Amino acid sequence: MRLLVVEDDPIIADHIVSGLIDIGHSATLARTGSEAIRAMADQAHDAMILDRMLPDIDGMSVISHMRSRGDSTPVLMLSALGSVKNRIEGLQGGADDYLAKPFDVDELAARLIAIARRGAARTEQTSLEVGRLQLHPSSHSVAYREASAALNRKQYSLLAYFMCNADRLVTRAMLIENVWSYSFSPSTNIIESNMSRLRTALQEIGCDPIETQRGAGYILRAERCA
Amino acid sequence: MRLTWRIFRGPARLDRLAIQLGLAFAIAMVTVGMVGFSLADNWVSSRIDTSLRYHTAKYLSEAGHGPGEDARLQAKILEWQHRKVLSERTYVLFDRTSKRIAGRLDITPPPPGFSDLRFTGGGHNYQIGRGLATRLPSGSLFVVVQHSEAAMSLHALLPIVVLIISLAALILGLSATLLFAHLTAKRLSETQNTAAAIAAGDLSRRIPTDRLDGMFAVQAESLNRMLDHMEELVRAQQLFSSNLAHDLRTPLTRLRSLLEKASREGQSTFPSLMERADRECASIISIFDALLRLAEIETGRHPTAMSAVSLRPLIEDIADTMEPVISDHGGTLRVRRLDDVSITGDPDLINQLLINLLENVATHTPPGTSATLSLEHDGGSAVIVVRDDGPGLAVGDFARVTQPFERGSAVSSGGGSGLGLAIANAIARFHRGSLDLTDATPGLVVQVRIPANDSAHHSDAAEQSAL
């Protein structure tokens, strides 16, 4: 993806740009709000990583300027201001996602892919079928070939989220925000315990396509559902 | 003298205040005097006018109407003059050519009706009288004049009375204000001394109330209560900072040790050291996240998040989430009675409250500890109970553990951020509710009570089966 990174702190900017380039993206750096506006006018980008506090124009004003010009490039707002109120302000101001500092580059990349694809797939119909793995909303059950298993509400929601994001990294924070809708981070292994139950159910029907990415999150591999 | 000087030089500028109040008092008194004088003057004038009207009517009636009226009036006036040598009242009759034909008073004919007349009483000084002139059918003008010594004296007295009242009021007003200022300053000096001592760092100082009475005593007591509360807050803040520093020191020291170890050892151990360092960073960040959350809740969070929350589905969802966690800890999580109760609240915060309570069971109790969750509608409140069969807490710890960074004496310092129960307690208070800990022997019962939205509920005590 072609990404625009707007960050004034040189160490954090270098950390983000090099991290994104390492995982195969192309990243351009803007150090101020006005540089970001010029960069967006010069060239189209797949997504923008925008620091909220910038030396000249703040991040909220950059989004407001972009949106007023009809620019719908997905924006991930990055900020040291991480309270629920700050997040709500950022999202209501036009950001597509909000990540508080300090952060992990894998987390940043996973969220960027999610918001970039969400924008492209807005008109697509969400499918609950990946290969031969099927999820039935009415019975909260999962089926693979001839076998099927019942899931509880959490296991169902977890699998649905993975199937909607097949072949993409899904981080713990993304699961907490999207499956549980929590704005806090539980200190126990809520994710691991629930994932373990889900994967046991999937193994029972002969198809566990979920792969653990150590320290980063999980990926549901579509090829394993064939 | 010294105190008076202090009053004048004081920050409240009592000198200017005294003059302003004295002037205000003088103006008020002068106004009252003038209004009183004006009322008296009006009353005397009204009595004179009534008298004039009465005597005009009496003379005209006695003289009778028709031809010869003027002559009869003339005769009556002459007869009255013979009879009365001294009188405040005089009668004058002018013929149609304005020539005086009866009466001794040398005045110019006034217009018909009431008027003030200037005349000389035989000397050089002018006097003022009140007259009522009546035009007769013959064209003659009959005038009754009354000269009131009382009214004249009243008018003459006015400037002196106003001046005396103003001076007296000014002196009295200034004296009263200075006395009041002196007494107030005397009473406030203790408060000022206490404030100065507190500003200098002595938080234990209080305003002495034994020499105060009335509103000063009430105010001093109220300020003392505020100072008690402030001292408590400052002490809590100091304790909080010290606990925070202690709690951060441990992961930071571990982090530093790991970094030093990484610089000493070879590349082979580097990945594992980095992973451990990353965990220490995560632990530090989680403490700050929890602190931010606590501050957010205690400062009122965002009011737009408040809505009607049906607790039963929320608790069922949490049970689904936490059952595998408790199970991985070797225990079970059972849901018991669940009433249909709705509250006005922030669902995200209620989720956090319950997750925190169940996480405490999973992290601060021995493996194999089981827990139960229940929800009841009780006396206008929703009552959520989390009960475990672990070792519980010492009764003396119940109040302390709901404070930030305070842990039960049996819990090791490494378990959790030390903010879980403080956040749960803050969330309960944010919802105008309470969080109470009780001993379950064995185990601990945490009861959260939050005002319910209405009394409509179904107390179908549904014993839920194990998950």
XYZ file of C-alpha atoms in Angstrom:
693
model
C 0.000 0.000 0.000
C 1.064 3.569 -0.598
C 0.906 5.281 2.791
C 1.384 8.828 4.014
C 2.874 9.134 7.488
C 2.323 12.517 9.201
C 4.496 12.696 12.321
C 6.718 15.480 13.636
C 8.804 13.454 16.098
C 11.838 12.188 14.091
C 12.394 9.003 16.134
C 8.736 7.935 16.030
C 8.488 8.917 12.343
C 11.549 6.818 11.477
C 10.176 3.902 13.515
C 6.864 3.995 11.647
C 8.275 4.541 8.139
C 10.968 1.875 8.415
C 8.528 -0.549 10.063
C 5.987 -0.120 7.271
C 8.638 -0.392 4.526
C 9.959 -3.589 6.163
C 6.585 -5.245 5.784
C 6.291 -4.257 2.136
C 4.456 -0.930 2.094
C 5.559 2.297 0.513
C 5.587 5.208 2.952
C 6.016 8.944 2.463
C 6.727 11.186 5.460
C 5.237 14.625 6.163
C 6.421 16.474 9.261
C 3.736 19.132 9.494
C 0.022 19.505 8.781
C 0.628 21.759 5.787
C 3.177 19.306 4.352
C 0.544 16.585 4.718
C -2.072 18.642 2.864
C 0.417 19.309 0.032
C 1.419 15.640 -0.132
C -2.247 14.570 -0.364
C -2.829 17.080 -3.166
C 0.263 15.917 -5.080
C -0.404 12.185 -4.949
C -3.161 9.740 -3.986
C -2.481 7.449 -1.024
C -4.194 4.269 0.129
C -4.261 5.453 3.756
C -2.825 8.084 6.059
C -1.268 7.736 9.522
C -1.872 11.105 11.146
C -0.412 12.394 14.392
C -2.963 14.456 16.261
C -0.620 17.094 17.654
C 1.462 18.722 14.911
C 3.570 21.902 14.937
C 1.435 24.010 12.597
C -2.034 22.698 11.743
C -3.297 19.995 14.146
C -4.382 16.571 12.932
C -8.091 17.281 13.432
C -7.838 20.303 11.120
C -5.956 18.246 8.504
C -8.814 15.701 8.429
C -11.387 18.460 8.314
C -9.559 20.071 5.355
C -9.319 16.728 3.516
C -12.953 15.780 4.081
C -14.187 19.248 3.048
C -12.408 18.716 -0.279
C -14.127 15.371 -0.744
C -10.977 13.350 -0.024
C -12.082 10.052 1.532
C -8.626 8.519 2.024
C -8.812 6.314 5.143
C -7.104 7.979 8.135
C -5.649 6.277 11.175
C -5.141 8.863 13.859
C -2.156 8.360 16.126
C -1.977 10.239 19.383
C -0.578 10.396 22.867
C -4.066 11.513 23.898
C -5.613 8.116 24.447
C -8.681 8.564 26.655
C -12.117 7.423 25.544
C -13.091 11.073 25.120
C -10.064 11.707 22.885
C -10.859 8.646 20.784
C -14.464 9.717 20.354
C -13.324 13.192 19.297
C -10.916 11.713 16.752
C -13.452 9.316 15.262
C -16.198 11.952 15.212
C -13.717 14.334 13.569
C -13.471 11.992 10.558
C -10.709 9.499 11.455
C -11.413 5.884 10.499
C -9.446 4.434 13.408
C -7.606 5.777 16.440
C -4.469 4.349 17.979
C -2.951 5.681 21.183
C 0.819 5.981 21.683
C 2.825 3.938 22.557
C 1.918 1.416 19.887
C 3.280 -1.574 18.043
C 4.091 -1.347 14.319
C 2.348 -4.692 13.627
C -0.762 -3.300 15.313
C -0.518 -0.149 13.209
C -0.083 -2.118 9.983
C -2.992 -4.474 10.764
C -5.299 -1.556 11.474
C -4.177 0.245 8.304
C -5.007 -2.789 6.185
C -8.371 -3.109 7.925
C -9.400 0.511 7.302
C -8.028 0.551 3.739
C -9.961 -2.634 2.807
C -13.041 -1.475 4.690
C -13.116 1.576 2.444
C -12.728 -0.508 -0.728
C -15.209 -3.150 0.386
C -17.944 -0.834 1.577
C -20.316 -1.872 -1.178
C -19.395 -5.536 -1.126
C -21.644 -7.987 0.592
C -20.089 -9.509 3.691
C -19.814 -13.241 3.268
C -19.735 -15.753 6.095
C -18.176 -18.351 3.886
C -14.465 -18.866 3.503
C -13.754 -21.821 1.223
C -15.861 -24.644 2.576
C -16.055 -23.202 6.048
C -19.533 -21.799 6.660
C -20.951 -19.856 9.552
C -24.724 -19.993 10.104
C -26.090 -16.958 11.963
C -29.491 -18.506 12.700
C -28.124 -21.550 14.547
C -24.818 -19.989 15.716
C -23.076 -23.002 14.212
C -20.047 -23.563 12.043
C -19.916 -26.185 9.279
C -17.038 -27.669 7.329
C -17.840 -30.227 4.642
C -20.251 -32.648 6.375
C -19.348 -31.772 9.951
C -20.772 -28.960 12.068
C -20.434 -27.624 15.598
C -22.478 -25.254 17.762
C -20.727 -22.133 19.037
C -21.605 -19.843 21.881
C -22.201 -16.139 21.165
C -18.596 -15.087 21.739
C -17.122 -17.928 19.695
C -19.556 -17.108 16.901
C -18.651 -13.385 16.931
C -14.931 -14.201 17.025
C -15.118 -16.547 14.034
C -17.321 -14.111 12.096
C -14.727 -11.368 12.597
C -11.911 -13.645 11.447
C -13.874 -14.784 8.384
C -14.579 -11.152 7.447
C -10.859 -10.453 7.734
C -9.550 -13.684 6.183
C -5.822 -13.647 5.370
C -5.266 -10.450 7.337
C -3.524 -10.051 10.660
C -6.029 -9.531 13.452
C -4.467 -8.184 16.652
C -5.665 -8.614 20.243
C -6.636 -4.952 20.401
C -8.696 -5.284 17.222
C -10.550 -8.261 18.706
C -11.204 -6.422 21.985
C -12.539 -3.391 20.109
C -14.544 -5.201 17.424
C -15.734 -8.457 18.997
C -16.180 -7.288 22.581
C -16.622 -3.561 21.887
C -14.556 -2.785 24.977
C -12.606 0.455 25.207
C -10.369 -0.975 27.941
C -7.752 -3.721 27.856
C -8.562 -6.656 30.109
C -5.518 -7.838 32.019
C -6.284 -11.544 31.825
C -6.086 -13.837 28.837
C -9.674 -13.301 27.689
C -8.646 -13.556 24.039
C -6.464 -16.645 24.467
C -9.064 -18.527 26.520
C -11.884 -17.797 24.102
C -9.681 -18.488 21.061
C -8.687 -21.783 22.578
C -12.377 -22.780 22.914
C -13.097 -21.685 19.349
C -10.154 -23.558 17.903
C -11.109 -26.706 19.810
C -14.569 -26.501 18.209
C -13.009 -25.959 14.762
C -10.607 -28.884 15.245
C -13.574 -31.102 16.083
C -15.025 -30.472 12.627
C -11.632 -30.941 10.967
C -10.789 -27.388 9.978
C -8.741 -25.027 12.150
C -7.548 -22.374 9.728
C -6.439 -19.916 12.429
C -2.736 -19.327 12.795
C -1.163 -17.620 15.792
C 1.310 -14.862 14.959
C 3.457 -14.795 18.074
C 3.364 -11.405 19.775
C 1.232 -9.915 17.010
C -2.152 -11.656 16.775
C -3.917 -14.207 14.587
C -4.587 -14.823 10.886
C -7.341 -17.003 9.426
C -5.775 -18.648 6.362
C -8.385 -19.069 3.618
C -6.359 -21.780 1.866
C -6.830 -24.061 4.889
C -10.602 -23.957 4.413
C -10.562 -25.567 0.986
C -5.001 53.067 66.601
C -2.676 50.548 65.078
C -5.636 48.271 64.286
C -7.516 51.177 62.685
C -4.485 51.958 60.573
C -4.305 48.308 59.572
C -7.974 48.438 58.573
C -7.334 51.453 56.356
C -4.276 49.877 54.791
C -5.801 46.438 54.519
C -6.362 44.695 51.191
C -10.112 45.149 51.488
C -9.709 48.964 51.445
C -12.026 49.478 54.400
C -11.400 53.272 54.368
C -13.087 53.657 51.013
C -15.774 51.198 52.036
C -16.481 53.209 55.227
C -16.817 56.478 53.290
C -19.018 54.864 50.679
C -21.276 53.293 53.303
C -21.360 56.561 55.336
C -22.352 58.540 52.242
C -24.963 55.980 51.299
C -26.371 56.164 54.828
C -26.385 60.025 54.702
C -28.122 60.065 51.305
C -30.697 57.606 52.594
C -31.367 59.701 55.694
C -31.625 62.980 53.677
C -34.042 61.290 51.298
C -36.133 60.093 54.232
C -36.099 63.661 55.727
C -37.140 65.253 52.444
C -39.922 62.769 51.898
C -41.161 63.408 55.477
C -41.000 67.172 55.004
C -42.786 66.966 51.657
C -45.584 64.906 53.201
C -45.968 67.399 56.096
C -45.985 70.347 53.672
C -48.629 68.681 51.532
C -50.746 67.964 54.571
C -50.584 71.622 55.809
C -51.341 72.973 52.276
C -54.262 70.642 51.943
C -55.658 71.802 55.308
C -55.287 75.488 54.228
C -57.038 74.784 50.888
C -59.903 73.062 52.695
C -60.211 76.005 55.075
C -60.214 78.502 52.159
C -62.887 76.497 50.345
C -65.005 76.341 53.542
C -64.820 80.082 54.299
C -65.483 81.100 50.654
C -68.577 78.917 50.575
C -69.683 80.206 53.996
C -69.360 83.923 53.007
C -71.022 83.488 49.653
C -73.887 81.555 51.174
C -74.349 84.069 53.963
C -74.289 86.982 51.447
C -76.932 85.206 49.329
C -77.240 85.286 45.544
C -78.828 87.801 43.174
C -78.804 91.598 43.054
C -77.059 93.331 45.938
C -74.702 90.386 46.481
C -71.611 92.598 46.179
C -72.974 95.124 48.693
C -73.881 92.402 51.175
C -70.420 90.866 50.885
C -68.806 94.304 51.249
C -70.815 94.909 54.441
C -69.951 91.478 55.805
C -66.247 92.016 55.187
C -66.376 95.383 56.914
C -68.261 93.920 59.832
C -65.634 91.074 60.084
C -62.832 93.661 60.031
C -64.366 95.444 62.957
C -64.724 92.218 64.832
C -61.315 90.616 64.099
C -58.205 92.640 64.546
C -55.763 89.733 64.373
C -56.356 86.782 62.115
C -54.442 84.510 59.749
C -57.313 84.955 57.284
C -58.356 88.046 55.257
C -61.238 88.737 52.859
C -60.917 91.066 49.837
C -63.541 92.054 47.261
C -62.704 93.608 43.887
C -65.366 95.101 41.603
C -65.579 94.203 37.886
C -62.908 96.867 37.118
C -60.493 95.136 39.560
C -60.806 97.996 42.017
C -60.607 96.854 45.644
C -63.953 97.759 47.266
C -63.597 95.868 50.553
C -60.757 94.341 52.639
C -57.563 95.768 53.966
C -55.008 93.562 52.125
C -53.249 95.388 49.302
C -52.920 92.740 46.636
C -53.360 92.608 42.895
C -56.447 90.618 41.862
C -55.367 86.967 41.417
C -56.849 84.656 38.725
C -59.903 82.621 39.814
C -59.067 79.468 41.790
C -56.200 78.697 44.206
C -52.926 80.614 43.968
C -49.945 81.668 46.079
C -50.016 85.402 46.767
C -47.167 87.770 47.690
C -48.046 90.736 49.851
C -46.555 93.039 52.464
C -47.952 92.991 55.924
C -47.582 96.736 56.243
C -43.788 96.626 56.363
C -41.151 96.128 53.662
C -40.857 92.336 53.828
C -42.925 90.290 51.477
C -45.022 87.514 52.888
C -46.559 84.572 51.074
C -50.138 83.482 51.557
C -52.572 81.131 49.912
C -55.644 82.552 48.226
C -58.874 81.279 46.699
C -60.457 83.722 44.190
C -64.103 83.296 43.108
C -65.657 85.282 40.223
C -69.193 86.372 41.190
C -72.114 86.599 38.686
C -71.837 90.442 38.899
C -68.238 90.254 37.591
C -66.754 91.068 40.994
C -63.912 88.953 42.419
C -64.133 87.637 45.986
C -60.770 86.528 47.427
C -60.103 84.753 50.697
C -56.412 84.857 51.719
C -54.868 82.763 54.444
C -51.354 83.289 55.731
C -50.009 80.237 57.644
C -47.103 80.807 60.028
C -46.729 77.055 60.393
C -46.249 76.524 56.640
C -43.797 79.411 56.456
C -41.774 78.048 59.368
C -41.754 74.605 57.827
C -40.285 75.991 54.578
C -37.723 78.060 56.479
C -36.603 75.033 58.493
C -36.070 72.771 55.476
C -32.419 73.613 54.514
C -31.231 73.498 58.124
C -33.003 70.214 58.844
C -31.603 68.606 55.676
C -28.079 69.802 56.486
C -28.240 68.577 60.083
C -29.704 65.232 59.049
C -26.993 64.795 56.369
C -24.131 65.583 58.731
C -25.508 63.429 61.509
C -26.135 60.565 59.102
C -22.648 60.861 57.605
C -20.974 60.832 61.006
C -23.146 57.967 62.254
C -22.679 55.996 59.019
C -18.886 56.403 59.050
C -18.672 55.514 62.728
C -20.888 52.468 62.349
C -18.971 51.244 59.295
C -15.598 51.765 60.940
C -16.764 49.930 64.020
C -18.134 47.118 61.880
C -14.907 46.974 59.867
C -12.857 46.934 63.047
C -14.885 44.083 64.531
C -14.879 42.156 61.244
C -11.128 42.565 60.812
C -10.588 41.385 64.372
C -12.623 38.261 63.723
C -11.054 37.644 60.314
C -7.497 38.040 61.549
C -7.533 34.452 62.917
C -8.731 33.178 59.535
C -5.987 35.147 57.770
C -3.325 33.793 60.128
C -4.555 30.245 59.530
C -4.611 30.748 55.742
C -1.071 32.101 55.853
C 0.098 29.117 57.925
C -1.543 26.662 55.513
C -0.039 28.477 52.515
C 3.339 28.075 54.248
C 2.786 24.290 54.386
C 1.230 23.631 57.790
C -1.838 21.650 56.690
C -2.788 20.842 60.277
C -3.682 24.467 61.224
C -7.383 25.250 61.799
C -9.290 28.466 62.586
C -9.933 28.765 66.363
C -13.694 28.980 66.891
C -13.822 29.504 70.661
C -13.740 33.331 70.409
C -16.186 33.499 67.503
C -19.953 33.552 67.443
C -22.833 33.832 64.957
C -22.061 33.780 61.249
C -18.298 34.025 61.927
C -18.356 30.816 63.919
C -20.460 29.064 61.251
C -18.108 30.248 58.520
C -15.006 29.209 60.467
C -16.451 25.748 61.100
C -17.310 25.388 57.425
C -13.789 26.452 56.410
C -12.315 24.028 58.930
C -14.359 21.196 57.428
C -13.065 22.177 53.998
C -9.507 22.188 55.335
C -10.030 18.717 56.863
C -11.164 17.447 53.463
C -8.285 19.175 51.692
C -5.770 17.702 54.087
C -7.267 14.258 53.535
C -7.052 14.740 49.743
C -3.460 15.940 49.901
C -2.490 12.981 52.105
C -4.303 10.596 49.714
C -2.513 12.224 46.784
C 0.839 11.853 48.511
C 0.095 8.211 49.261
C -1.095 7.684 45.692
C 2.089 9.230 44.239
C 4.268 7.197 46.545
C 2.411 3.973 45.672
C 2.559 4.801 41.963
C 6.299 5.449 42.170
C 6.749 2.146 43.991
C 4.649 0.223 41.499
C 6.470 1.692 38.520
C 9.895 1.255 40.057
C 9.626 -2.545 39.930
C 8.902 -2.996 36.188
C 11.301 -0.163 35.336
C 14.090 -1.806 37.324
C 13.366 -5.115 35.651
C 13.433 -3.379 32.264
C 16.755 -1.745 33.013
C 18.228 -5.056 34.153
C 17.074 -6.727 30.954
C 18.599 -3.985 28.796
C 21.915 -4.223 30.689
C 21.862 -7.995 30.357
C 21.177 -7.679 26.606
C 24.176 -5.384 26.198
C 26.409 -7.838 28.100
C 25.289 -11.092 26.551
C 25.596 -12.252 22.977
C 23.112 -12.106 20.140
C 21.767 -15.563 20.973
C 19.829 -14.411 24.036
C 18.772 -11.129 22.448
C 15.295 -12.158 21.140
C 14.190 -13.637 24.452
C 15.476 -10.612 26.418
C 13.704 -8.279 24.023
C 10.481 -10.210 24.473
C 10.752 -9.936 28.251
C 11.595 -6.227 27.988
C 8.548 -5.777 25.811
C 6.408 -7.446 28.506
C 7.795 -5.051 31.128
C 6.955 -2.105 28.847
C 3.442 -3.501 28.392
C 3.090 -3.743 32.171
C 4.132 -0.084 32.609
C 1.800 1.035 29.813
C -1.080 -0.941 31.336
C -0.592 0.882 34.670
C -0.784 4.232 32.881
C -3.804 3.092 30.843
C -5.589 2.056 34.038
C -4.676 5.358 35.720
C -5.981 7.306 32.750
C -9.159 5.286 32.874
C -9.565 5.880 36.610
C -9.040 9.633 36.158
C -11.502 9.639 33.287
C -14.198 7.938 35.365
C -13.582 10.093 38.434
C -13.795 13.315 36.431
C -17.194 12.372 35.000
C -16.138 10.734 31.695
C -18.294 11.649 28.713
C -21.997 12.069 29.572
C -23.152 11.099 26.057
C -22.245 7.465 26.778
C -25.055 7.194 29.342
C -28.061 5.214 28.160
C -30.595 2.670 29.381
C -28.674 -0.552 29.950
C -30.433 -3.868 30.284
C -28.152 -5.732 32.673
C -29.270 -9.303 32.059
C -27.931 -9.686 28.472
C -24.805 -7.760 29.474
C -24.084 -10.181 32.310
C -24.819 -13.195 30.089
C -22.308 -11.846 27.585
C -19.681 -11.365 30.288
C -20.322 -14.868 31.565
C -19.722 -16.208 28.030
C -16.455 -14.269 27.900
C -15.115 -15.034 31.360
C -16.169 -18.665 31.744
C -13.207 -19.940 29.672
C -10.829 -17.685 31.656
C -12.018 -19.024 35.041
C -12.043 -22.521 33.590
C -8.407 -22.150 32.466
C -7.687 -21.177 36.091
C -9.143 -24.525 37.143
C -12.497 -23.303 38.446
C -16.003 -22.791 37.138
C -18.146 -19.729 36.592
C -21.850 -20.232 37.210
C -24.669 -17.790 36.629
C -27.370 -17.931 39.260
C -30.474 -15.752 39.530
C -30.745 -13.135 36.772
C -33.626 -10.643 37.075
C -34.559 -8.302 34.247
C -33.249 -4.987 35.509
C -32.442 -1.862 33.599
C -30.223 0.991 34.793
C -29.090 4.280 33.301
C -25.402 3.882 32.719
C -22.413 3.512 30.477
C -22.422 -0.113 29.225
C -18.680 -0.043 28.547
C -17.981 0.940 32.157
C -20.361 -1.698 33.540
C -18.557 -4.270 31.390
C -15.245 -3.136 32.816
C -16.545 -3.246 36.380
C -17.647 -6.875 36.036
C -14.587 -7.955 34.050
C -12.357 -6.426 36.758
C -14.200 -8.336 39.502
C -13.987 -11.644 37.643
C -10.356 -11.015 36.661
C -9.594 -10.630 40.365
C -10.925 -14.169 40.876
C -8.753 -15.457 38.020
C -5.579 -13.630 39.105
C -5.745 -13.215 42.894
C -7.125 -16.582 44.044
C -5.536 -20.025 44.080
C -6.126 -22.265 41.025
C -9.425 -24.095 41.208
C -11.375 -21.175 42.694
C -14.913 -21.016 41.358
C -17.209 -18.034 41.118
C -20.901 -17.238 40.726
C -22.615 -14.229 39.178
C -26.124 -13.049 39.985
C -28.372 -10.071 39.345
C -31.358 -9.112 41.482
C -33.819 -6.245 41.578
C -33.900 -5.146 45.192
C -35.668 -2.075 46.580
C -35.263 0.125 43.509
C -31.687 -0.977 42.892
C -29.956 -3.434 40.626
C -27.762 -5.655 42.763
C -24.983 -7.556 41.025
C -23.165 -10.103 43.158
C -19.861 -11.787 42.357
C -19.092 -14.507 44.877
C -16.020 -16.733 44.921
C -14.965 -19.640 47.114
C -11.322 -18.609 47.388
C -9.493 -17.663 50.579
C -11.156 -14.209 50.713
C -9.669 -11.098 52.279
C -8.927 -10.050 55.830
C -11.902 -7.964 57.037
C -9.517 -5.090 57.802
C -8.540 -4.969 54.117
C -12.061 -4.383 52.772
C -11.963 -0.577 52.783
C -8.305 -0.318 51.822
C -8.311 -2.530 48.706
C -10.719 -0.246 46.859
C -8.064 2.495 46.939
C -5.561 2.811 44.064
C -2.465 0.583 44.331
C -3.725 -1.036 47.522
C -3.755 -4.802 47.455
C -4.950 -7.425 49.882
C -2.224 -8.421 52.326
C -2.221 -12.000 50.993
C -1.739 -10.884 47.374
C 1.757 -10.691 45.958
C 2.870 -7.309 44.646
C 3.329 -8.703 41.150
C -0.357 -9.453 40.516
C -2.190 -6.863 38.407
C -1.961 -3.100 38.333
C -3.430 -2.619 41.820
C -6.130 -0.481 40.224
C -8.796 -3.073 39.335
C -10.946 -2.664 42.456
C -10.313 1.105 42.584
C -11.662 1.362 39.027
C -14.634 -0.902 39.849
C -15.393 1.226 42.922
C -15.114 4.453 40.867
C -17.463 2.993 38.228
C -20.054 2.085 40.888
C -19.848 5.606 42.364
C -20.014 7.126 38.870
C -23.380 5.344 38.526
C -24.532 6.753 41.900
C -24.137 3.294 43.335
C -21.869 1.476 45.748
C -19.466 -1.447 45.866
C -19.300 -3.471 49.062
C -17.080 -6.348 50.052
C -18.201 -8.986 52.543
C -16.726 -12.163 53.879
C -18.320 -15.328 52.457
C -16.385 -17.767 54.646
C -14.879 -19.166 52.571
C -14.379 -16.642 49.828
C -15.332 -13.102 49.078
C -18.630 -11.511 48.063
C -18.547 -8.327 46.044
C -21.923 -6.631 45.859
C -22.511 -3.790 43.401
C -25.667 -1.771 43.947
C -26.803 0.701 41.248
C -30.145 2.591 41.130
C -32.555 0.784 38.794
C -34.544 2.610 36.141
C -37.981 1.447 37.187
C -39.747 -1.095 39.290
C -40.866 -3.184 36.310
C -39.030 -6.391 36.633
C -39.661 -10.050 36.634
C -38.374 -11.700 39.725
C -38.504 -15.075 38.118
C -35.495 -16.289 39.958
C -34.079 -18.233 37.126
C -31.547 -20.683 38.317
C -29.184 -20.799 35.413
C -27.464 -23.979 34.648
C -23.724 -24.221 34.534
C -22.194 -22.778 31.404
